[in-house]
Amino acid sequence: MNQVNISDLGNYAGEEVTVKGWVYKTRSIGKIWFVILRDGTGLVQCVVVKEETDDETFNLEPILTQESSVIITGTVREEARSVGGFELGVKSIQIIQVSEEYPISPKEHGTDFLMNHRHLWLRSKLQHAILRVRHQVIKASRDFFDQNGFILVDSPIFTANAAEGTTSLFEVGYFDRSAYLTQSGQLYQEAGAMAFGKVYCFGPTFRAEKSKTRRHLTEFWMIEPEIAFCDLEQDMDWAEKYVSYIVQWCLEHCKTDLETLDRDVSTLEKVVTPFPRITYDDAVEILKKNGVDFEYGGDFGGTDETVISEQFDRPVMIHRWPAEIKAFYMKRDAENDNLAMGVDMLAPEGHGEIVGGGQREDDHDTLVRRIKEHGLPMEPFQWYLDLRKYGSVPHAGFGLGIERTVAWITGIRHIRETIPFPRTLTRLEP
Ligand code: 4AD
Ligand code: MG
């Protein structure tokens, strides 16, 4: 007996196969009834006809509630009108478990209800499609860096350092002292870059974000490359090459899922290099021209980002930021000490910042001064300062937030649906 995935049914036309899965829906028209079965790889319509099956199987229709688990054997038939282009002529159905009153019915539910049932909501068509795209974004990311000679160097989750400011740190007990959950793997990647040249890490990062926005999670996944002998321009070269690679990969490998999500892919097709590069000053000019009341020197808010990104048909990279609003480790512009050599990439269509990075301060004494200026304790940075004592070189890197990238590619407005189990200010369960 051929046990097959629904996504592979097309290879078995005319053959008898067995599929294992869950009941999505049933529908009866008297002498014929249908089960839409899902197995995680797709959906298939299974047709039960009185003459083609035994009585026991034919009488199962009222018992097969939504999400009951079953094993169905039948013959694969081409059927253009059916999902996937094939259907199954049922010979027998074996019930594994009858599901009791599945809480998510086809009727509309509120997001809070659905989020409370996230462990089940994952089975729904749209959520399923979003998370399949997430899978491909992560695969494309790993492939990209692996193919370009980067070495994976995992950064720790428990740290003693604040990398991205002290206001969003999660402090946890660590035996007889305390530790922080990492905000970014960057500092460790800088050590990695000095050891291997080109490195990256991929893991969960944590920010005690008190803001309740559609773009913030308290736990999100970041991929962070770091490159030795690299300046800001070359860093932007890597960022645009990488982001266009992810998008093109998804266009090719997530066609069905993007269709399910009704994503207009014409805007994604435009995401090819080179991406526009503008300075912070240019960005402020754009805001002024569009009548936005913005005070020079501040960070861009969600709507500012949308106004700026709407000027371009692909992601835009904004570089050379007021140093006061950027992290302590950023190198200053040789031509203007008030500017940090940082870069943010904004996704098109109002999806906001997906990449943050830049060139790092590589001078030991300057870095010591910055740590003090930022009011950070010197002791936990001793190892980091070592990197500027033993063969310090210009280096740069960036971090891409997986969830914001998935939100953009899938066209989903709220980031909470782009991660299997979101963590936010108000949500720790399920
Ligand atoms: O801009 P950020 O804070 O940069 C860093 O952490 C650098 N240390 C990275 C580096 O240079 N290696 O964060 C990088 C990206 C953002 O552009 C955004 O995509 C995502 O991480 N991000 C968040 N995503 C979801 N929820 C949050 N609270 C996020 N904060 C940042
Ligand atoms: Mg940022």
Coordinates of C-alpha atoms and ligand atoms in Angstrom, one line a residue:
M1 CA 0.0 0.0 0.0
N2 CA 1.3 3.4 -1.0
Q3 CA 1.2 5.8 2.0
V4 CA 1.5 9.3 0.5
N5 CA 1.4 13.0 1.3
I6 CA -1.5 14.9 -0.2
S7 CA 1.0 17.3 -1.9
D8 CA 2.3 14.3 -3.8
L9 CA -1.0 12.8 -5.0
G10 CA -0.4 14.1 -8.5
N11 CA 2.3 11.4 -8.9
Y12 CA -0.2 8.6 -8.2
A13 CA -3.1 9.2 -10.7
G14 CA -5.0 6.0 -11.2
E15 CA -3.4 4.2 -8.2
E16 CA -4.7 3.2 -4.9
V17 CA -3.1 5.1 -2.0
T18 CA -3.5 5.7 1.7
V19 CA -3.5 9.2 3.3
K20 CA -3.4 10.0 7.0
G21 CA -4.7 13.2 8.3
W22 CA -7.5 15.3 9.8
V23 CA -11.1 16.1 8.7
Y24 CA -11.3 19.6 7.5
K25 CA -14.9 19.5 6.4
T26 CA -17.6 17.0 5.3
R27 CA -20.5 17.6 3.0
S28 CA -23.3 15.3 1.9
I29 CA -25.5 15.2 -1.2
G30 CA -27.4 12.0 -0.4
K31 CA -25.8 9.0 -2.2
I32 CA -22.5 10.8 -2.3
W33 CA -20.6 12.6 0.5
F34 CA -17.3 14.3 0.6
V35 CA -14.5 14.7 3.2
I36 CA -12.0 17.5 2.7
L37 CA -8.9 16.0 4.4
R38 CA -5.8 17.8 5.4
D39 CA -2.5 16.2 6.3
G40 CA -0.2 19.2 6.8
T41 CA 1.0 19.1 3.2
G42 CA -2.3 20.1 1.6
L43 CA -6.0 19.5 1.2
V44 CA -7.7 16.8 -0.8
Q45 CA -11.4 16.1 -1.5
C46 CA -12.3 12.5 -0.8
V47 CA -15.5 11.3 -2.5
V48 CA -17.5 8.6 -0.8
V49 CA -20.0 6.8 -3.1
K50 CA -22.4 4.2 -1.8
E51 CA -21.6 1.7 -4.6
E52 CA -17.9 2.0 -4.3
T53 CA -17.5 1.4 -0.6
D54 CA -18.8 -0.8 2.2
D55 CA -21.8 0.2 4.3
E56 CA -19.7 0.8 7.4
T57 CA -17.6 3.4 5.7
F58 CA -20.5 4.9 3.9
N59 CA -22.3 5.5 7.2
L60 CA -19.4 7.4 8.9
E61 CA -20.4 10.8 7.5
P62 CA -22.3 12.0 10.7
I63 CA -19.5 10.8 12.9
L64 CA -16.6 12.6 11.2
T65 CA -16.5 15.9 13.1
Q66 CA -14.1 18.6 12.2
E67 CA -10.5 17.7 13.1
S68 CA -11.2 14.0 13.7
S69 CA -8.1 12.0 12.8
V70 CA -8.5 9.3 10.1
I71 CA -6.7 7.1 7.6
I72 CA -8.3 7.0 4.2
T73 CA -7.6 4.5 1.4
G74 CA -8.8 5.2 -2.1
T75 CA -8.0 5.8 -5.8
V76 CA -6.4 9.0 -7.0
R77 CA -8.4 10.6 -9.8
E78 CA -7.7 13.7 -11.8
E79 CA -10.4 16.3 -11.1
A80 CA -9.8 19.8 -12.4
R81 CA -12.5 21.4 -10.2
S82 CA -11.0 19.9 -7.0
V83 CA -8.3 21.6 -4.7
G84 CA -4.9 20.5 -6.0
G85 CA -6.4 19.1 -9.3
F86 CA -6.9 15.6 -7.8
E87 CA -9.5 13.8 -5.7
L88 CA -9.6 10.5 -3.9
G89 CA -12.3 7.9 -4.6
V90 CA -12.7 6.4 -1.2
K91 CA -12.5 2.7 -0.6
S92 CA -12.3 2.7 3.2
I93 CA -11.9 5.1 6.2
Q94 CA -10.3 4.1 9.5
I95 CA -11.1 6.5 12.4
I96 CA -8.2 7.1 14.8
Q97 CA -10.0 9.6 17.0
V98 CA -13.3 11.4 16.8
S99 CA -12.7 15.1 17.7
E100 CA -15.0 16.6 20.2
E101 CA -16.5 20.0 19.4
Y102 CA -13.5 21.7 17.8
P103 CA -13.6 25.3 19.1
I104 CA -12.5 27.0 15.8
S105 CA -15.5 26.7 13.5
P106 CA -15.6 28.1 10.0
K107 CA -17.4 31.2 11.3
E108 CA -15.5 34.4 12.1
H109 CA -13.7 34.6 15.4
G110 CA -12.0 37.6 17.1
T111 CA -8.2 37.7 17.1
D112 CA -8.0 37.4 20.9
F113 CA -10.1 34.2 20.8
L114 CA -7.9 32.8 18.0
M115 CA -4.7 33.8 19.8
N116 CA -6.0 32.0 22.9
H117 CA -6.3 28.9 20.7
R118 CA -3.1 29.5 18.9
H119 CA -2.1 25.8 19.4
L120 CA -5.2 24.9 17.2
W121 CA -5.3 28.0 15.0
L122 CA -2.0 26.8 13.4
R123 CA -4.1 24.3 11.5
S124 CA -6.1 26.9 9.7
K125 CA -5.4 27.6 6.1
L126 CA -4.0 31.2 6.4
Q127 CA -1.9 30.5 9.5
H128 CA -0.6 27.4 7.9
A129 CA 0.4 29.4 4.8
I130 CA 2.1 32.1 6.8
L131 CA 4.2 29.7 8.8
R132 CA 5.2 27.8 5.6
V133 CA 6.5 31.1 4.2
R134 CA 8.4 31.6 7.5
H135 CA 10.0 28.2 7.0
Q136 CA 11.2 29.2 3.6
V137 CA 12.5 32.6 4.7
I138 CA 14.6 30.9 7.3
K139 CA 15.8 28.3 4.9
A140 CA 16.7 30.9 2.3
S141 CA 18.6 32.9 5.0
R142 CA 20.7 29.9 6.0
D143 CA 21.3 28.9 2.4
F144 CA 22.4 32.5 1.5
F145 CA 25.0 32.8 4.2
D146 CA 26.2 29.2 3.8
Q147 CA 26.6 29.7 0.1
N148 CA 28.5 32.9 0.6
G149 CA 31.2 31.5 2.9
F150 CA 29.8 32.5 6.3
I151 CA 30.3 30.3 9.3
L152 CA 27.5 29.8 11.8
V153 CA 28.7 30.9 15.2
D154 CA 25.9 30.6 17.8
S155 CA 25.6 33.5 20.3
P156 CA 24.5 32.8 23.8
I157 CA 21.0 33.5 25.1
F158 CA 22.1 34.4 28.7
T159 CA 24.4 37.4 28.7
A160 CA 25.9 39.9 31.1
N161 CA 25.9 42.7 28.5
A162 CA 23.3 45.2 27.3
A163 CA 23.8 45.4 23.5
E164 CA 20.8 47.5 22.6
G165 CA 20.2 49.9 25.5
T166 CA 19.2 49.1 29.1
T167 CA 15.5 50.0 28.9
S168 CA 14.4 46.8 27.1
L169 CA 16.4 44.2 29.1
F170 CA 14.8 41.1 30.6
E171 CA 16.7 40.3 33.8
V172 CA 16.6 36.7 35.0
G173 CA 18.0 35.0 38.0
Y174 CA 21.3 33.2 37.3
F175 CA 22.4 31.2 40.4
D176 CA 23.7 33.8 42.9
R177 CA 23.8 36.6 40.4
S178 CA 21.5 37.9 37.6
A179 CA 21.8 37.7 33.8
Y180 CA 20.0 39.2 30.8
L181 CA 18.2 37.5 28.0
T182 CA 20.1 38.5 24.9
Q183 CA 18.8 41.5 22.9
S184 CA 21.1 40.7 20.0
G185 CA 23.9 38.2 19.2
Q186 CA 26.0 41.0 17.6
L187 CA 28.8 41.4 20.2
Y188 CA 29.6 37.7 20.0
Q189 CA 29.5 37.8 16.2
E190 CA 32.2 40.5 16.3
A191 CA 34.4 38.0 18.2
G192 CA 33.4 35.4 15.6
A193 CA 34.3 37.6 12.7
M194 CA 37.8 38.1 14.1
A195 CA 38.1 34.4 14.3
F196 CA 36.5 33.3 11.0
G197 CA 36.2 36.4 8.8
K198 CA 32.5 36.1 7.9
V199 CA 30.0 34.7 10.4
Y200 CA 26.3 34.7 11.3
C201 CA 24.1 33.6 14.1
F202 CA 20.4 32.8 14.1
G203 CA 18.4 32.6 17.2
P204 CA 15.7 34.1 19.5
T205 CA 16.3 37.5 20.9
F206 CA 14.4 39.3 23.7
R207 CA 13.3 42.8 24.3
A208 CA 11.1 44.0 27.2
E209 CA 9.1 46.2 24.8
K210 CA 6.5 48.0 26.7
S211 CA 5.0 49.3 23.5
K212 CA 1.9 47.5 22.1
T213 CA 2.3 47.9 18.4
R214 CA 1.7 45.6 15.4
R215 CA 5.5 45.5 14.9
H216 CA 6.9 44.5 18.3
L217 CA 7.3 41.1 20.0
T218 CA 9.1 40.5 23.2
E219 CA 10.7 37.4 21.8
F220 CA 11.6 37.4 18.1
W221 CA 14.1 35.7 15.8
M222 CA 17.0 37.5 14.3
I223 CA 19.7 36.5 11.8
E224 CA 22.9 38.4 12.3
P225 CA 25.8 38.4 9.9
E226 CA 29.1 40.0 10.8
I227 CA 32.0 40.6 8.4
A228 CA 35.7 41.5 9.1
F229 CA 37.4 44.0 6.8
C230 CA 34.0 45.5 5.9
D231 CA 32.8 49.1 5.8
L232 CA 29.3 50.6 5.8
E233 CA 29.0 50.6 2.0
Q234 CA 30.0 46.9 1.7
D235 CA 27.6 46.1 4.6
M236 CA 24.8 47.6 2.6
D237 CA 25.9 45.5 -0.4
W238 CA 25.5 42.4 1.7
A239 CA 22.1 43.5 3.1
E240 CA 20.5 44.2 -0.2
K241 CA 21.9 41.0 -1.8
Y242 CA 20.6 39.0 1.1
V243 CA 17.1 40.5 1.2
S244 CA 16.6 40.3 -2.5
Y245 CA 17.7 36.6 -2.3
I246 CA 15.1 35.8 0.3
V247 CA 12.3 37.5 -1.7
Q248 CA 13.2 35.9 -5.0
W249 CA 13.4 32.5 -3.2
C250 CA 10.0 32.9 -1.7
L251 CA 8.5 34.0 -5.0
E252 CA 9.7 30.7 -6.5
H253 CA 9.1 28.4 -3.6
C254 CA 6.0 29.8 -1.9
K255 CA 3.7 30.4 -4.9
T256 CA 0.7 28.4 -3.5
D257 CA 1.0 29.9 0.0
L258 CA 1.3 33.5 -1.4
E259 CA -1.8 32.8 -3.5
T260 CA -3.7 31.4 -0.5
L261 CA -2.8 34.6 1.3
D262 CA -3.9 36.8 -1.6
R263 CA -0.5 38.4 -1.7
D264 CA 0.0 40.8 -4.6
V265 CA 3.4 39.5 -5.8
S266 CA 4.0 42.2 -8.4
T267 CA 5.4 44.4 -5.7
L268 CA 7.7 41.6 -4.5
E269 CA 8.9 40.9 -8.0
K270 CA 10.5 44.4 -8.0
V271 CA 12.7 43.6 -5.1
V272 CA 16.0 43.2 -6.9
T273 CA 19.4 45.0 -6.3
P274 CA 20.4 47.7 -6.1
F275 CA 18.2 49.2 -3.4
P276 CA 18.1 52.9 -2.9
R277 CA 20.4 54.3 -0.3
I278 CA 19.6 57.6 1.4
T279 CA 21.0 59.4 4.4
Y280 CA 19.0 60.2 7.6
D281 CA 19.1 63.9 6.4
D282 CA 17.5 62.9 3.0
A283 CA 14.9 60.9 4.9
V284 CA 14.0 63.9 7.0
E285 CA 13.7 66.0 3.8
I286 CA 11.2 63.4 2.5
L287 CA 9.1 63.8 5.6
K288 CA 9.1 67.6 5.4
K289 CA 8.2 67.5 1.7
N290 CA 5.2 65.3 2.6
G291 CA 4.0 67.7 5.3
V292 CA 5.0 65.5 8.3
D293 CA 5.8 67.3 11.4
F294 CA 9.1 65.8 12.4
E295 CA 11.9 67.1 14.7
Y296 CA 15.4 66.6 13.3
G297 CA 17.4 64.3 15.5
G298 CA 14.7 61.9 16.6
D299 CA 14.0 58.3 15.6
F300 CA 11.4 57.6 12.9
G301 CA 8.1 56.3 14.1
G302 CA 5.9 53.8 12.4
T303 CA 4.0 56.4 10.2
D304 CA 7.3 58.2 9.4
E305 CA 8.7 55.0 8.1
T306 CA 5.6 54.4 6.0
V307 CA 5.8 57.8 4.4
I308 CA 9.5 57.3 3.6
S309 CA 9.2 53.8 2.3
E310 CA 6.2 54.8 0.1
Q311 CA 8.6 56.9 -2.0
F312 CA 10.3 53.8 -3.3
D313 CA 9.3 50.6 -5.0
R314 CA 11.9 48.4 -3.2
P315 CA 13.4 48.4 0.3
V316 CA 15.2 51.6 1.1
M317 CA 18.4 51.8 3.2
I318 CA 18.8 54.8 5.5
H319 CA 22.3 55.5 6.7
R320 CA 24.3 58.0 8.8
W321 CA 22.1 58.6 11.8
P322 CA 22.3 61.1 14.6
A323 CA 24.7 59.3 17.0
E324 CA 22.7 60.1 20.1
I325 CA 19.9 57.8 19.1
K326 CA 22.1 54.9 18.1
A327 CA 23.9 52.2 20.1
F328 CA 27.3 52.8 21.8
Y329 CA 29.2 50.4 19.4
M330 CA 28.5 52.4 16.2
K331 CA 31.5 54.0 14.4
R332 CA 31.2 57.7 13.7
D333 CA 31.3 59.2 10.3
A334 CA 34.9 60.4 9.6
E335 CA 33.4 63.6 8.0
N336 CA 30.9 64.4 10.8
D337 CA 31.4 63.1 14.3
N338 CA 27.7 63.6 15.1
L339 CA 26.7 60.9 12.7
A340 CA 26.8 57.2 13.4
M341 CA 27.6 54.8 10.5
G342 CA 24.5 52.8 11.1
V343 CA 22.0 51.6 8.5
D344 CA 18.3 50.7 8.8
M345 CA 16.4 49.0 5.9
L346 CA 12.7 49.8 5.6
A347 CA 10.5 47.3 3.8
P348 CA 8.1 48.7 1.2
E349 CA 4.3 48.9 1.6
G350 CA 4.5 50.3 5.1
H351 CA 6.0 47.2 6.8
G352 CA 8.6 49.2 8.6
E353 CA 12.2 48.5 9.6
I354 CA 13.4 44.9 8.8
V355 CA 17.1 45.4 9.1
G356 CA 19.3 47.3 11.5
G357 CA 23.1 47.3 11.4
G358 CA 26.2 49.3 10.5
Q359 CA 29.9 49.6 10.9
R360 CA 31.3 49.1 14.4
E361 CA 33.7 51.3 16.3
D362 CA 37.1 49.5 16.0
D363 CA 39.3 51.8 18.1
H364 CA 39.8 50.7 21.7
D365 CA 40.0 54.1 23.4
T366 CA 37.1 55.5 21.5
L367 CA 35.0 52.5 22.4
V368 CA 35.9 52.8 26.1
R369 CA 34.7 56.4 25.9
R370 CA 31.4 55.5 24.3
I371 CA 30.6 52.8 26.9
K372 CA 31.1 55.5 29.6
E373 CA 29.1 58.1 27.7
H374 CA 26.2 55.6 27.5
G375 CA 26.4 55.0 31.2
L376 CA 27.1 51.3 30.8
P377 CA 29.2 49.3 33.3
M378 CA 32.7 48.7 32.0
E379 CA 33.3 45.3 33.6
P380 CA 31.1 43.1 31.4
F381 CA 32.6 44.6 28.2
Q382 CA 36.2 43.6 29.0
W383 CA 36.2 40.7 26.6
Y384 CA 34.6 42.8 23.9
L385 CA 37.3 45.5 24.3
D386 CA 39.9 42.7 23.9
L387 CA 38.7 42.5 20.3
R388 CA 40.1 46.1 19.8
K389 CA 43.4 45.2 21.3
Y390 CA 44.4 42.1 19.3
G391 CA 44.3 42.9 15.6
S392 CA 41.3 45.2 15.5
V393 CA 40.0 45.8 11.9
P394 CA 37.1 47.7 10.3
H395 CA 34.1 45.5 10.5
A396 CA 30.4 45.7 10.0
G397 CA 27.2 43.6 10.2
F398 CA 23.5 43.7 10.6
G399 CA 20.5 42.0 12.0
L400 CA 17.3 41.0 10.1
G401 CA 14.1 40.4 12.1
I402 CA 12.5 37.2 10.7
E403 CA 9.0 38.1 11.8
R404 CA 8.9 41.5 10.2
T405 CA 10.3 40.1 7.1
V406 CA 7.7 37.4 7.0
A407 CA 5.0 40.0 7.7
W408 CA 6.2 41.9 4.7
I409 CA 6.5 39.0 2.3
T410 CA 3.1 37.5 3.3
G411 CA 1.5 40.9 3.4
I412 CA 0.2 40.3 7.0
R413 CA -0.3 43.5 8.9
H414 CA 0.3 42.2 12.4
I415 CA 3.6 40.6 13.3
R416 CA 2.0 38.2 15.9
E417 CA 0.7 35.9 13.2
T418 CA 4.2 35.4 11.7
I419 CA 5.6 33.3 14.7
P420 CA 4.1 30.0 15.9
F421 CA 3.7 31.2 19.5
P422 CA 4.0 35.0 19.9
R423 CA 5.2 36.6 23.0
T424 CA 4.0 40.2 23.6
L425 CA 3.5 42.6 26.5
T426 CA 0.2 40.8 27.3
R427 CA 0.7 37.3 26.0
L428 CA 2.7 34.4 27.5
E429 CA 0.1 31.7 26.7
P430 CA -0.3 29.3 24.9
Ligands
4AD1 O1 17.7 47.4 14.8 P1 18.0 46.4 15.9 O2 17.7 46.7 17.3 O3 19.6 46.0 15.7 C1 20.3 45.2 16.4 O4 19.9 44.5 17.3 C2 21.7 45.0 16.0 N1 22.5 44.7 17.1 C3 21.8 44.0 14.9 C4 23.2 43.8 14.3 O5 23.8 44.8 13.8 N2 23.7 42.6 14.4 O6 17.2 45.0 15.5 C5 17.4 44.4 14.2 C6 16.1 44.0 13.6 C7 15.1 45.1 13.4 O7 15.4 45.8 12.2 C8 13.8 44.4 13.3 O8 13.6 43.8 12.1 C9 14.0 43.3 14.4 O9 15.4 43.2 14.5 N3 13.4 43.8 15.7 C10 12.2 43.3 16.1 N4 11.3 42.5 15.6 C11 10.2 42.2 16.3 N5 10.0 42.7 17.6 C12 10.9 43.6 18.1 N6 10.6 44.0 19.4 C13 12.0 43.9 17.4 N7 13.1 44.7 17.7 C14 13.9 44.6 16.6
MG2 MG 16.8 49.2 14.7

